[in-house]
Amino acid sequence: MGENALVYSKDLKNYDFGPGHPFRGSRFLEFMKVFKENRFDKYFDIIEPKPVTEEDLLLVHTKEYINRVKEGKGIDLDTPLRPELYDAARLIVGVSKLAGELVWNGDYRKVIGIGGGLHHAKRSREAGFCIFNDVAVCAKNLINKGAERILILDTDAHAGDGTSEIFYSDNKVLFIDLHQDPRTLYPGKGFIEDMGVANGWGYTINVPMPPGASDKAYEYVLNEIFEPLALKFKPDVIIRYGGSDPHFSDPLTDLGLTLDGFRSIGEKVREVSERVCNGKVIDLMVSGYKNEVLPYAWMSLMAGLTNINAEFKDSFKPDVYSGLDETKNIVSKIKEKVRFYWDV
Ligand SMILES: [Zn+2]
């Protein structure tokens, strides 16, 4: 078994919403350039994905919606569809599906999927730059292969409303979602009170972070929520996703993570995964709207996750304790709600 792989294709550049849109496909090429300049390619086997089939998409999405994407008939202004995007969107799902299988089959313990994490996509609707929900297809595919418990950790700045919707009544997936307070950021969802329904009650944990929340606030949530719940839930595998948009310089969000904070998230996921699932982690990254920061935040996440001895530093560092007191209050409210269920 190899240790680390990275799933990447230069064709990811075709996932592109056009000039003037904050999500351009060039991000992937730019990331790969910086990744290679920093010699990170020596730590990973780089593996080429293929677009998934329609059958794979049907694990999560409706036939009507898939046809609408094929025809390029969008209904979300932020996510302008074109017929050519169908193949690019299927390729991203292919990244995450393959990353999942490489870990599940025991080929690698840690697999990074570049382009994965399109968490706003719903069963039958595109949203927030996301067409197909690759995270959900990855998880459903692993459940079909025999996974009984999957922990999904969403550290993207925005709430993962698509992923949440898809697994809301599911108790095979524990979804822990850290995101900027939904009263202050798209998609305006992901409140503490939203904890799942029916069998899935208690299997959705939303952690709204106050604007400005920095490294220590994230560290607190991971120590107080992610770690104890992971130890209780004992997942077969962890899927973490989210790119650079919680960085303090990101123009679309108001959070406060530094590059050190991204590294710490990766480290924490590694440590917990070693205790609960033999170190098996699928790690997906796609977001980030500050081009100069994106590759370094992604590499900081990977470095922490795979224990690569490389550190990237911000030229300016905000107060890393920012938002910590408010976050402690939020965490205690969450603990109050989950206490009886999770006994933590
Ligand atoms: Zn985001």
Short mmCIF file of C-alpha atoms and ligand atoms in Angstrom, two decimals:
data_model
loop_
_atom_site.label_atom_id
_atom_site.label_comp_id
_atom_site.label_asym_id
_atom_site.label_seq_id
_atom_site.Cartn_x
_atom_site.Cartn_y
_atom_site.Cartn_z
CA MET A 1 0.00 0.00 0.00
CA GLY A 2 1.23 3.47 -0.85
CA GLU A 3 0.83 6.19 1.70
CA ASN A 4 -0.45 9.26 -0.17
CA ALA A 5 -2.07 9.87 -3.53
CA LEU A 6 -3.45 12.96 -5.21
CA VAL A 7 -6.18 12.67 -7.82
CA TYR A 8 -5.82 15.36 -10.46
CA SER A 9 -6.48 15.98 -14.13
CA LYS A 10 -5.54 18.96 -16.25
CA ASP A 11 -9.05 18.69 -17.73
CA LEU A 12 -10.39 20.07 -14.43
CA LYS A 13 -9.73 23.47 -16.00
CA ASN A 14 -12.93 22.96 -18.01
CA TYR A 15 -14.96 23.40 -14.83
CA ASP A 16 -15.16 27.12 -15.50
CA PHE A 17 -18.01 29.60 -15.27
CA GLY A 18 -16.43 32.16 -17.57
CA PRO A 19 -14.78 35.58 -17.40
CA GLY A 20 -15.80 37.71 -14.44
CA HIS A 21 -17.06 34.74 -12.42
CA PRO A 22 -15.22 34.07 -9.13
CA PHE A 23 -14.87 30.39 -10.05
CA ARG A 24 -12.51 29.88 -12.98
CA GLY A 25 -10.97 26.59 -14.05
CA SER A 26 -7.53 28.19 -14.13
CA ARG A 27 -7.35 27.70 -10.34
CA PHE A 28 -6.48 24.06 -10.87
CA LEU A 29 -3.59 24.74 -13.26
CA GLU A 30 -2.26 27.48 -11.01
CA PHE A 31 -2.45 25.19 -7.99
CA MET A 32 -0.57 22.43 -9.80
CA LYS A 33 2.15 24.85 -10.87
CA VAL A 34 2.81 25.99 -7.28
CA PHE A 35 2.47 22.41 -6.01
CA LYS A 36 5.26 21.29 -8.35
CA GLU A 37 7.42 24.36 -7.73
CA ASN A 38 7.36 23.42 -4.05
CA ARG A 39 8.28 19.83 -4.92
CA PHE A 40 5.12 18.51 -3.30
CA ASP A 41 4.74 16.05 -6.16
CA LYS A 42 7.45 13.88 -4.57
CA TYR A 43 5.12 13.09 -1.64
CA PHE A 44 2.14 11.88 -3.70
CA ASP A 45 1.38 9.42 -6.44
CA ILE A 46 -0.59 11.50 -8.92
CA ILE A 47 -3.54 9.63 -10.31
CA GLU A 48 -5.75 10.59 -13.26
CA PRO A 49 -9.53 10.44 -12.74
CA LYS A 50 -12.24 9.72 -15.31
CA PRO A 51 -15.68 11.32 -15.51
CA VAL A 52 -18.32 9.22 -13.73
CA THR A 53 -21.22 7.66 -15.58
CA GLU A 54 -24.83 8.76 -15.37
CA GLU A 55 -25.47 5.71 -13.18
CA ASP A 56 -23.04 7.08 -10.59
CA LEU A 57 -24.79 10.46 -10.63
CA LEU A 58 -28.11 8.71 -10.04
CA LEU A 59 -26.80 7.60 -6.63
CA VAL A 60 -27.56 11.17 -5.56
CA HIS A 61 -29.25 13.17 -8.31
CA THR A 62 -32.57 12.88 -10.12
CA LYS A 63 -32.73 11.89 -13.78
CA GLU A 64 -34.60 15.12 -14.60
CA TYR A 65 -31.86 17.22 -13.07
CA ILE A 66 -29.09 15.30 -14.86
CA ASN A 67 -30.88 15.90 -18.16
CA ARG A 68 -31.25 19.59 -17.39
CA VAL A 69 -27.48 19.85 -16.75
CA LYS A 70 -26.78 17.98 -20.01
CA GLU A 71 -28.86 20.52 -21.88
CA GLY A 72 -27.18 23.41 -20.05
CA LYS A 73 -30.49 24.78 -18.77
CA GLY A 74 -29.56 26.46 -15.51
CA ILE A 75 -31.88 28.02 -12.94
CA ASP A 76 -29.27 29.38 -10.52
CA LEU A 77 -27.75 32.72 -11.52
CA ASP A 78 -24.54 32.06 -9.55
CA THR A 79 -23.98 28.76 -11.35
CA PRO A 80 -24.49 29.42 -15.07
CA LEU A 81 -24.80 26.08 -16.84
CA ARG A 82 -23.65 25.33 -20.39
CA PRO A 83 -23.86 21.93 -22.08
CA GLU A 84 -20.02 21.67 -22.05
CA LEU A 85 -20.01 21.80 -18.25
CA TYR A 86 -21.68 18.39 -18.03
CA ASP A 87 -18.43 16.54 -18.73
CA ALA A 88 -16.40 18.79 -16.42
CA ALA A 89 -18.90 18.32 -13.60
CA ARG A 90 -18.81 14.53 -14.12
CA LEU A 91 -15.00 14.67 -13.99
CA ILE A 92 -15.09 16.32 -10.56
CA VAL A 93 -17.39 13.59 -9.31
CA GLY A 94 -14.90 11.15 -10.83
CA VAL A 95 -12.13 12.69 -8.73
CA SER A 96 -14.00 12.14 -5.48
CA LYS A 97 -15.35 8.72 -6.39
CA LEU A 98 -11.86 7.52 -7.30
CA ALA A 99 -10.32 9.09 -4.19
CA GLY A 100 -12.88 7.20 -2.11
CA GLU A 101 -12.22 3.89 -3.81
CA LEU A 102 -8.43 4.20 -3.53
CA VAL A 103 -8.79 4.60 0.22
CA TRP A 104 -11.55 2.01 0.59
CA ASN A 105 -9.66 -0.61 -1.40
CA GLY A 106 -6.57 -0.08 0.74
CA ASP A 107 -4.40 1.27 -2.07
CA TYR A 108 -3.58 4.40 -0.06
CA ARG A 109 -4.33 5.70 3.41
CA LYS A 110 -4.62 9.35 2.44
CA VAL A 111 -6.00 10.48 -0.89
CA ILE A 112 -6.40 14.13 -1.86
CA GLY A 113 -9.02 14.86 -4.50
CA ILE A 114 -8.39 18.14 -6.32
CA GLY A 115 -11.69 19.69 -7.39
CA GLY A 116 -13.88 17.81 -4.92
CA GLY A 117 -16.18 19.38 -2.36
CA LEU A 118 -19.05 20.84 -4.42
CA HIS A 119 -21.25 20.88 -1.35
CA HIS A 120 -24.02 23.26 -2.40
CA ALA A 121 -25.31 20.94 -5.13
CA LYS A 122 -28.70 19.46 -4.18
CA ARG A 123 -30.42 16.34 -5.46
CA SER A 124 -32.17 18.26 -8.19
CA ARG A 125 -30.59 21.68 -8.28
CA GLU A 126 -27.31 23.40 -8.99
CA ALA A 127 -26.27 26.11 -6.51
CA GLY A 128 -23.33 28.21 -5.38
CA PHE A 129 -20.93 27.19 -8.20
CA CYS A 130 -21.72 23.52 -7.56
CA ILE A 131 -23.35 21.27 -10.18
CA PHE A 132 -23.09 17.69 -8.92
CA ASN A 133 -22.45 16.81 -5.29
CA ASP A 134 -19.26 14.77 -5.60
CA VAL A 135 -18.98 14.39 -1.82
CA ALA A 136 -22.35 12.67 -1.64
CA VAL A 137 -21.62 10.39 -4.61
CA CYS A 138 -18.29 9.42 -3.00
CA ALA A 139 -20.00 8.57 0.30
CA LYS A 140 -22.95 6.73 -1.27
CA ASN A 141 -20.57 4.69 -3.41
CA LEU A 142 -18.60 3.65 -0.31
CA ILE A 143 -21.82 2.73 1.50
CA ASN A 144 -22.69 0.51 -1.48
CA LYS A 145 -19.27 -1.08 -1.10
CA GLY A 146 -19.98 -1.89 2.55
CA ALA A 147 -19.05 1.19 4.56
CA GLU A 148 -21.30 1.37 7.61
CA ARG A 149 -20.21 4.68 9.07
CA ILE A 150 -18.71 7.66 7.27
CA LEU A 151 -17.76 10.88 9.01
CA ILE A 152 -17.86 13.91 6.73
CA LEU A 153 -16.11 17.03 8.04
CA ASP A 154 -16.85 20.21 6.08
CA THR A 155 -14.43 23.04 6.86
CA ASP A 156 -15.38 25.23 3.90
CA ALA A 157 -16.36 28.79 4.88
CA HIS A 158 -19.89 28.26 3.55
CA ALA A 159 -22.40 25.80 5.01
CA GLY A 160 -22.63 22.53 3.07
CA ASP A 161 -26.36 22.78 2.50
CA GLY A 162 -26.39 20.27 -0.38
CA THR A 163 -24.48 17.60 1.53
CA SER A 164 -26.66 18.26 4.56
CA GLU A 165 -29.90 17.87 2.58
CA ILE A 166 -28.78 14.60 1.01
CA PHE A 167 -27.83 12.92 4.30
CA TYR A 168 -30.32 14.66 6.60
CA SER A 169 -32.21 11.49 7.52
CA ASP A 170 -29.20 9.15 7.23
CA ASN A 171 -27.46 7.66 10.27
CA LYS A 172 -24.62 6.09 8.28
CA VAL A 173 -23.17 9.53 7.67
CA LEU A 174 -22.17 11.83 10.52
CA PHE A 175 -21.92 15.29 8.98
CA ILE A 176 -19.98 17.89 10.97
CA ASP A 177 -20.05 21.28 9.29
CA LEU A 178 -17.98 24.29 10.42
CA HIS A 179 -18.94 27.43 8.54
CA GLN A 180 -19.29 31.16 8.93
CA ASP A 181 -22.45 32.13 10.83
CA PRO A 182 -25.27 31.69 8.28
CA ARG A 183 -26.79 35.04 9.27
CA THR A 184 -23.73 36.64 7.69
CA LEU A 185 -22.95 34.48 4.65
CA TYR A 186 -24.38 32.45 1.76
CA PRO A 187 -26.27 30.07 1.79
CA GLY A 188 -27.91 31.30 5.01
CA LYS A 189 -28.32 27.76 6.29
CA GLY A 190 -26.61 25.54 8.86
CA PHE A 191 -27.88 26.65 12.26
CA ILE A 192 -27.14 24.79 15.50
CA GLU A 193 -30.78 23.66 15.72
CA ASP A 194 -30.60 21.84 12.37
CA MET A 195 -29.57 18.38 13.56
CA GLY A 196 -31.16 15.97 11.10
CA VAL A 197 -34.51 14.15 11.05
CA ALA A 198 -35.83 10.65 11.75
CA ASN A 199 -32.97 8.12 11.80
CA GLY A 200 -30.58 10.92 10.99
CA TRP A 201 -31.38 12.98 14.08
CA GLY A 202 -28.12 13.87 15.80
CA TYR A 203 -26.08 12.97 12.72
CA THR A 204 -25.91 16.52 11.41
CA ILE A 205 -23.85 18.88 13.55
CA ASN A 206 -23.67 22.50 12.44
CA VAL A 207 -21.03 24.74 13.96
CA PRO A 208 -21.63 28.37 12.96
CA MET A 209 -18.35 30.24 13.41
CA PRO A 210 -18.44 33.95 14.23
CA PRO A 211 -17.03 36.27 11.57
CA GLY A 212 -13.31 36.67 12.21
CA ALA A 213 -12.96 33.23 13.81
CA SER A 214 -9.29 32.32 13.57
CA ASP A 215 -6.95 29.42 14.28
CA LYS A 216 -7.68 28.99 18.00
CA ALA A 217 -11.45 29.00 17.44
CA TYR A 218 -11.15 26.26 14.82
CA GLU A 219 -8.78 24.30 17.03
CA TYR A 220 -11.30 24.53 19.87
CA VAL A 221 -14.15 23.20 17.74
CA LEU A 222 -12.07 20.34 16.38
CA ASN A 223 -10.95 19.37 19.89
CA GLU A 224 -14.36 19.73 21.52
CA ILE A 225 -16.73 18.53 18.79
CA PHE A 226 -14.97 16.70 15.95
CA GLU A 227 -12.62 14.58 18.06
CA PRO A 228 -15.06 13.31 20.72
CA LEU A 229 -17.81 12.61 18.18
CA ALA A 230 -15.38 10.81 15.90
CA LEU A 231 -14.24 8.64 18.82
CA LYS A 232 -17.87 7.77 19.62
CA PHE A 233 -19.03 7.26 16.05
CA LYS A 234 -15.99 5.19 15.00
CA PRO A 235 -16.24 5.84 11.27
CA ASP A 236 -14.82 3.40 8.73
CA VAL A 237 -13.35 6.37 6.92
CA ILE A 238 -13.26 10.18 7.20
CA ILE A 239 -14.03 12.51 4.32
CA ARG A 240 -12.83 16.04 4.95
CA TYR A 241 -13.44 18.76 2.43
CA GLY A 242 -13.13 22.50 1.97
CA GLY A 243 -10.50 24.72 0.37
CA SER A 244 -9.01 28.10 1.19
CA ASP A 245 -12.09 30.29 1.65
CA PRO A 246 -11.94 30.45 5.49
CA HIS A 247 -8.58 32.29 5.07
CA PHE A 248 -8.63 35.80 6.53
CA SER A 249 -7.85 37.37 3.14
CA ASP A 250 -10.61 35.64 1.18
CA PRO A 251 -12.73 38.28 -0.56
CA LEU A 252 -16.00 36.32 -0.41
CA THR A 253 -15.97 35.51 3.32
CA ASP A 254 -15.14 37.04 6.71
CA LEU A 255 -13.38 34.28 8.62
CA GLY A 256 -9.87 34.49 10.03
CA LEU A 257 -7.86 31.32 9.45
CA THR A 258 -4.13 31.66 8.78
CA LEU A 259 -1.99 29.20 6.83
CA ASP A 260 -0.91 27.73 10.18
CA GLY A 261 -4.58 27.16 10.96
CA PHE A 262 -5.09 25.20 7.73
CA ARG A 263 -2.11 23.05 8.62
CA SER A 264 -3.56 22.44 12.09
CA ILE A 265 -6.86 21.26 10.60
CA GLY A 266 -4.96 18.72 8.50
CA GLU A 267 -2.94 17.60 11.52
CA LYS A 268 -6.04 17.16 13.65
CA VAL A 269 -7.78 15.09 10.99
CA ARG A 270 -4.66 12.92 10.69
CA GLU A 271 -4.37 12.37 14.45
CA VAL A 272 -8.05 11.54 14.88
CA SER A 273 -8.10 9.28 11.81
CA GLU A 274 -5.19 7.28 13.24
CA ARG A 275 -7.22 6.67 16.39
CA VAL A 276 -10.52 5.77 14.74
CA CYS A 277 -10.05 4.43 11.22
CA ASN A 278 -6.46 3.35 10.72
CA GLY A 279 -5.59 6.74 9.23
CA LYS A 280 -7.97 6.46 6.28
CA VAL A 281 -8.90 9.89 4.96
CA ILE A 282 -10.34 11.19 1.70
CA ASP A 283 -9.56 14.89 1.50
CA LEU A 284 -11.21 17.09 -1.11
CA MET A 285 -10.38 20.69 -1.96
CA VAL A 286 -11.87 23.10 -4.42
CA SER A 287 -12.81 26.43 -2.84
CA GLY A 288 -10.93 29.67 -2.39
CA TYR A 289 -11.28 33.07 -4.02
CA LYS A 290 -7.95 34.70 -3.21
CA ASN A 291 -5.75 33.32 -5.98
CA GLU A 292 -2.44 34.10 -4.27
CA VAL A 293 -3.45 32.19 -1.13
CA LEU A 294 -5.34 29.24 -2.57
CA PRO A 295 -2.40 26.93 -3.42
CA TYR A 296 -0.66 27.61 -0.11
CA ALA A 297 -3.78 26.98 1.96
CA TRP A 298 -4.43 23.74 0.04
CA MET A 299 -0.82 22.63 0.52
CA SER A 300 -0.95 23.54 4.22
CA LEU A 301 -4.01 21.29 4.61
CA MET A 302 -2.20 18.47 2.79
CA ALA A 303 1.03 18.99 4.72
CA GLY A 304 -0.83 18.67 8.03
CA LEU A 305 -2.84 15.71 6.86
CA THR A 306 0.09 13.72 5.49
CA ASN A 307 2.75 15.00 7.92
CA ILE A 308 4.90 16.68 5.30
CA ASN A 309 7.58 18.84 6.84
CA ALA A 310 6.78 22.06 4.98
CA GLU A 311 5.39 25.26 6.38
CA PHE A 312 3.96 28.23 4.54
CA LYS A 313 3.64 31.57 6.29
CA ASP A 314 1.31 34.51 5.84
CA SER A 315 3.01 37.83 5.25
CA PHE A 316 0.66 39.34 7.81
CA LYS A 317 -0.89 37.49 10.70
CA PRO A 318 -4.20 38.46 12.33
CA ASP A 319 -5.04 37.75 15.97
CA VAL A 320 -5.27 33.96 16.09
CA TYR A 321 -7.49 34.16 19.21
CA SER A 322 -10.13 36.14 17.33
CA GLY A 323 -13.62 34.73 17.82
CA LEU A 324 -12.51 32.20 20.44
CA ASP A 325 -14.81 33.36 23.27
CA GLU A 326 -17.90 33.43 21.06
CA THR A 327 -16.96 30.05 19.64
CA LYS A 328 -16.75 28.58 23.14
CA ASN A 329 -20.34 29.74 23.75
CA ILE A 330 -21.50 28.19 20.50
CA VAL A 331 -19.75 24.92 21.30
CA SER A 332 -21.36 24.74 24.73
CA LYS A 333 -24.80 25.22 23.13
CA ILE A 334 -24.08 22.40 20.70
CA LYS A 335 -22.87 20.14 23.51
CA GLU A 336 -26.06 20.84 25.41
CA LYS A 337 -28.05 19.61 22.40
CA VAL A 338 -25.99 16.55 21.55
CA ARG A 339 -25.18 15.46 25.10
CA PHE A 340 -28.00 12.96 25.52
CA TYR A 341 -27.53 11.55 22.09
CA TRP A 342 -23.78 11.24 21.93
CA ASP A 343 -22.96 11.03 25.63
CA VAL A 344 -20.01 13.37 25.30
ZN ZN B 1 -17.04 27.99 0.21
#
